[in-house]
Amino acid sequence: MRKFYVIAGLSIILSLVFSGCDALGGQPAELKTLHVNSGGAGDIPTIDPAIAEDVTAITVIESTFIGLTQINEVTSLLEPGMATEWDEVINADGTQTITFHLRDDVPWVQWNDTKVEIVKDCAGKDRMVTADDFAYGIYRNLLPANASPYGYLLSFVLKGAAEFNDGDTEDFSTVGVEVIDDTTIALTFLEPAAYNAQISGLWVARPQPKWVIDGDDCTEAQGEKWTEPGSFQSYGPYTMSEWLHDSSMTLVKNPFWPGTDSVPQAKIDIVEIAMLDPVPAFAEYEAGNIDAAAVPLADIDRVKADPELSKELVIAPNLCTYFYGFNTTAPVVEDVRVRRALSMAIDRQGLIDNVLKGEQEPAQWFARPGLAGAPTMDTHPDLGVKSDPEAAKALLDEYLEETGQKAEDLDLTLVFNTSADHQKIAEALQQMWADNLGVNVKLVNQEWAVFLETIKGAATPQIWRLGWCLDYPDANNFLREVCAANGSSNPYDEAGNPAGGFFWNNDEFEDLMKQAAIETDPDKRLEMYARAEEILVYEDAVMIPIYWYTRVTVTKPYIIRTFSVGGHELYYKWDITSE
Amino acid sequence: MGRYIIRRLIYIFVVVIFVSLITFGLMHAVPGGPFSREKALPKETIAILNARYHLDDPLWKQYTHYVYEVLVPHITTTPPTTSLMDDYLISVNLGPTWFRWMNFGPSYRSRSRTVNDIFRDNLPVSAQLGTMALVIAILIGMPLGIMAALKQNTIFDYLGMAISIFGVSVPAIVLGPILVWLFGVALQWFPVTGWGAKPPYLLGLLPTNFGWDYFKYAIMPSVALGLGSSAVIARLTRASLLQTVREDYIRTARAKGLTERMVILGHALKNSLIPVVTILGPLFAALVTGTFVTETIFGIPGMGRYFITSITNRDYPVIMGTILLYAVLLVFANLAVDIVYAYLDPRIRYD
Amino acid sequence: MAQANIELQKIGAGGAPLTQKRESLWQDALRRLVRNRAAVLGGIIVFLLILMAISAPLIAVKSYETQVLTDENKAPEWVVALFPTMKSYVKISADYPLGADYVGRDIFSRIVYGARVSLTVAFIGPLISLIIGVIYGAVSGYFGGRVDNIMMRIVDVLYAFPSILFIILLMAFFRSTLTNLQPGTLAYALSQLDARMGGLLFIFIGIGMTSWQTMARLTRGQVLAAREKEYIEAARTIGAGNLRIMFRHILPNVVGPLVVAETLAIPSYISTEAFLSFIGLGVNPPTPSWGSMISDGATVIRSYPHQALFPALALAITMFAFNFLGDGLRDALDPRLRGTQ
């Protein structure tokens, strides 16, 4: 027994000595640690750039993998990323080739339980990020077997990508991706669209460590488990060191990231991302354990009135639009006057002031200001649809008179996916419609998976809810990819007929989409999208744009930060001043 | 007794098979699939996914494949791979061959995890929390119930029952945030969210750091979770004890001149425990498999959330895994309860 | 209680001499119930609650569904006095006796109308489970042997289900049929009815389908015990059929404990409804229910504590009432307690 104590005592002393040595070995006395919360409760499904789809995952990817190009998180302007420069050439067949020239000084790194290390290849040399790694990343995103939910971003623009993604060909060389040398990669696009260079830099086209995923002479293949701590490798300003599933993820500074004008070295050493529901996360903020958090809707009034919290409150724009869509073939709402009346009858500002409270903006159209090509309230103050209850009532009366119906007899149903916040909005709008038009709209909520199926099929309800957030900051991502023929909310069947969502086809709108994509004159492009919006939300009134999102956040005063309009925070631009 | 247990085990097996069948049928009958997305995936992609997860097979084949993977032990010479399709809960190396058993399949939503990973990482947390909640429930519930019974129709009875009904009628949805605010944010006695231990767990189940650093995380959620159950236990104890003290043998004991305390503690209590023990079985299964509300409010990485989110995500293997886990725990808990019966009430004999 | 009395009168009319004695048992039970002050109080509260639910339009002056958006989250003076932290941001108004909710609806009116939903759940839920459970258990217990064995094993299987999950799956299944089914089918008719009832129908079905097993077990046990009794033998010898024996002779004798068990289970039905509301599967808006009000209020409990407090208080009072009544009923009906007090 005594012997045991002696050994125990010795080991304690030894461990003290060694940890003391460690502290002397150049480690800074105190590491800067940032505590934040993820998008919500529950585990991050994956942080694999090839298949990631949610905000938290993309936030992590933005800090650990840097794209060819970068989109400034505040201004949405294009900046150099891994590519220092790029040349755009329009080919004889109308396609566009962009040749990217990459940095050669960025090594792959990995957390090895104590520190960040450069990854060595089988010959013992540093593995640098090369053009091949980018090509492999694009390959994995498009590989049908990976079933990336965002495969469509590249297949939409990249030559041959759709065919490869659909499985029509298994030959990746048919895709417009050409590795010229280690630091040069050329991508060929279907058309010379304004947003090609933006999409090239998105998370769907980021390098991944082939040797970890598929294995090589000196590395064991990890397959889908490569994103787990221990095998995860990255090269951006941060790398991931710990992932406690359902609980938290930890990012550590990568000292080997060279630091550029657009992507500086990280100033904060450790970023701990908790996975909490927004309400407990805000409680953690108030308890002082989280440094930046979203303010739950219910607490906004209290925060605004609180002398401390109100100083920490920032309401920043968020490039998303909340809208209700119509099934334009369903009874009653098949008449455009009813649709327009429903859209004009709602008091958007009233909804924002009394229900949403986050200083959101009333949406007059779909592709919200801040996106490239999208109209702004300065350039087009009268565009789209505005609240006008009298005009709405007149429109509806016209319809009722013509069809010989009474307002209270109209059978209207609004379906939304189950959520307390959607319900609040639906209840408020239900009341506005009743007050201003005299119609009783029934509210039905469905669970998300059922709801998605409902609004994509033949039985799409008369009115349904959705929101859309940007993938890349261009009006094309909203108008064309959501609303045009075969857009995500306007699906077409095999025969090319509307089969769900809006059930809508408008030739002028389609033409505008195609022309605007390749228009190089920004002013003309803006006018084309403005015209398209007028068709979408007023002339055909296939949707009710309701509001443009904001993010209501509080941040401790000792944090220096930026506010990303896309919701993907770039932690390497944040800093902590001495408390 | 031995034969009885064997018979019960066979019967448990049958129950679990039926539970799995019903769950399987029901989850496939609910519309919406695991690959529904706001932006629909290309048909070709969905076909590939369906093929990978065998979802294009006829339902009976999918089901038998599932049962085969879960139930039938595999003895192979191929070593385990990192593939998510190849993760067995029990995997033992026997020289040249491998004994591998219970593959609950990959999660469709967490793209780098399997159902077994969820069991390994999240079940221990729920089990720890559930056990502590159960202990709290018993520690509060039993004394309250005994006090109420012994002082029937006095202020103690009413007060005890009032406290216990307060426990049931203030749901964790309300109690949780109040505890968080009072003891977490305002007084800062306890951490607001989180759990005090992380994997790997001792024996796959227990935390390695028993101490204040661990328990300070557990106190608020255990109380929030256990209070409701304590009320159930208190009411049952009271009712059962009231009944027992009027049994003849208690009268006999009293007549023999034993003190009231001896009568209650020595005779009545043990016998009145039977209904209380009955409820402990299901209670244990429910608490240990986690609860959605408590885990969400206190940010605890347990199983509870998976019960709900797996259904909303149509994550079929996780739905099957969690429901089967619950069913197995419940039937075994009930078996344990029946065995405890035999100890508590010598009149009960199993054969 | 009322129900049991009706059963009793029927038997009395049948003229069997045994029931004469039973009637006195009921009288005795009633006498002891009345002496139990807590139970009487519980009974009175339940009665008042029912009265409130029925006469909701008279009590609630304001509409439970009309929103006045600009009045959102208003609270009366005394509530602010109770929670002084609200003072700096809440809009004080005497228009609403208990304040207004997040879209400016009168909380008092919603609680009064919410009693309808919660009490309906409290009565219809048990009724469904009682009907299914009693018939099932009676058949199983009466026939015994192999039938009993198989029927009870089925109960065991259903019992091993986490009932909440079963309800969630059922609700997802039912609710989705609203828009995805063709008119004319039974499911469509059901979903229409559900929509009319503000989403209550499927809550009933879900709760009923997952809670009858306990009833079935209890009934079976009671029937097993009762069928060995002499009067059943007597009935059999005079040639009474199975059905007749079961419904005329056995069931009336076991109904007491069942009613008590259901009364005691009522609080759990109400909390199931609250939980369903919490995960968004509760009643459809704007139908008010205490469960949905509590779960909505719980998210704002820091800023507007009164929004969860008052419905929770209503729920607590109801639970108290049902619990005390149930406990009292059991104590009163327990034959071994006869003659006490």
XYZ file of C-alpha atoms in Angstrom, chain A residues 41-46 51 53-54 144-150 152 156 165-168 220-228 242-247 275-277 280-281 283-284 286-289 302 447-450 452-453 456 466-468 481 486-489 492-494, chain B residues 30-33 36-46 48-49 52-53 80 82-85 87 109-114 117-118 120-122 177 180-181 184-186 188 190-195 197-199 295-302 305-306 308 311-314:
134
model
C -29.350 21.792 -31.538
C -28.160 18.481 -32.890
C -25.027 17.149 -34.468
C -23.426 18.672 -37.550
C -24.310 16.028 -40.160
C -20.931 16.230 -41.896
C -21.498 16.709 -49.317
C -25.286 21.308 -46.787
C -26.067 23.137 -43.538
C -23.006 10.263 -58.151
C -22.178 7.749 -55.428
C -21.554 10.586 -52.982
C -25.037 11.961 -53.645
C -24.081 15.502 -52.780
C -27.179 17.587 -52.090
C -25.351 20.540 -53.621
C -26.429 20.931 -58.691
C -25.611 23.943 -63.404
C -23.351 13.927 -61.842
C -26.347 12.166 -63.384
C -24.286 9.082 -64.071
C -24.623 9.354 -67.863
C -4.785 3.906 -44.476
C -7.984 4.667 -46.375
C -10.611 6.208 -44.087
C -13.449 6.516 -46.602
C -16.461 8.388 -45.263
C -14.880 8.569 -41.819
C -12.094 10.898 -42.973
C -13.808 13.890 -41.363
C -13.538 12.352 -37.890
C -12.068 17.726 -31.628
C -15.596 16.732 -32.567
C -17.762 15.596 -29.676
C -20.785 14.521 -31.640
C -24.005 16.272 -30.604
C -22.027 18.384 -28.188
C -24.306 22.610 -30.607
C -27.128 24.136 -28.617
C -30.682 25.133 -29.237
C -30.131 27.599 -24.017
C -27.328 29.131 -26.101
C -28.750 31.583 -21.565
C -25.091 30.547 -21.869
C -26.015 35.684 -20.433
C -24.085 33.461 -18.052
C -20.915 34.596 -19.805
C -19.895 31.240 -21.260
C -35.777 42.505 -23.210
C -43.607 17.786 -40.711
C -40.661 18.862 -42.899
C -40.141 15.577 -44.789
C -43.845 15.266 -45.545
C -41.226 18.770 -48.916
C -42.986 15.960 -50.681
C -43.169 19.248 -54.946
C -40.571 28.562 -47.915
C -37.479 30.628 -47.332
C -34.448 30.848 -49.564
C -32.533 28.352 -59.485
C -37.368 23.260 -63.199
C -36.141 25.499 -60.390
C -36.286 24.083 -56.899
C -39.757 25.509 -56.251
C -41.005 20.011 -64.078
C -41.702 16.420 -65.006
C -39.829 14.318 -67.563
C -45.152 7.496 -43.573
C -44.654 9.698 -46.629
C -41.364 11.454 -47.260
C -38.061 9.681 -47.640
C -36.104 14.527 -49.573
C -34.398 17.885 -49.994
C -35.565 21.411 -50.565
C -33.687 21.235 -53.854
C -34.646 17.772 -55.007
C -31.718 15.445 -55.720
C -31.450 14.186 -59.300
C -33.376 10.967 -59.844
C -30.163 9.194 -60.753
C -28.567 10.206 -57.459
C -31.545 8.973 -55.485
C -27.746 5.299 -56.380
C -28.513 6.089 -52.745
C -26.497 1.636 -51.619
C -28.854 1.363 -48.674
C -13.293 -4.967 -40.313
C -13.785 1.646 -42.047
C -16.882 1.448 -44.223
C -20.013 2.713 -42.513
C -21.881 -0.314 -43.797
C -19.724 -1.395 -38.293
C -28.168 11.937 -41.909
C -24.831 11.975 -40.081
C -22.746 11.048 -43.049
C -19.743 9.858 -41.084
C -21.529 7.949 -38.317
C -23.360 4.698 -37.814
C -21.580 5.160 -33.142
C -24.659 6.904 -31.776
C -21.501 4.270 -28.218
C -21.323 8.054 -27.839
C -24.841 9.063 -26.790
C -35.803 27.024 -18.273
C -31.449 27.258 -16.040
C -32.223 30.868 -15.370
C -27.366 28.706 -14.073
C -27.535 32.323 -15.148
C -28.526 34.314 -12.052
C -24.241 30.646 -11.353
C -24.260 25.134 -11.896
C -23.192 25.173 -15.542
C -26.048 26.216 -17.842
C -25.667 23.477 -20.428
C -23.476 20.542 -21.302
C -22.415 17.251 -19.815
C -18.047 13.541 -19.197
C -17.051 12.683 -22.718
C -16.155 9.504 -24.601
C -31.727 17.143 -23.427
C -32.639 20.102 -25.620
C -32.997 22.560 -22.741
C -29.767 21.508 -21.055
C -27.773 20.847 -24.224
C -27.005 17.254 -23.307
C -25.642 14.957 -26.018
C -27.935 12.024 -25.208
C -33.067 13.855 -29.524
C -32.505 10.938 -31.875
C -37.577 12.578 -32.468
C -38.332 10.307 -37.430
C -38.395 13.828 -38.840
C -35.314 13.053 -40.930
C -36.658 9.659 -42.024
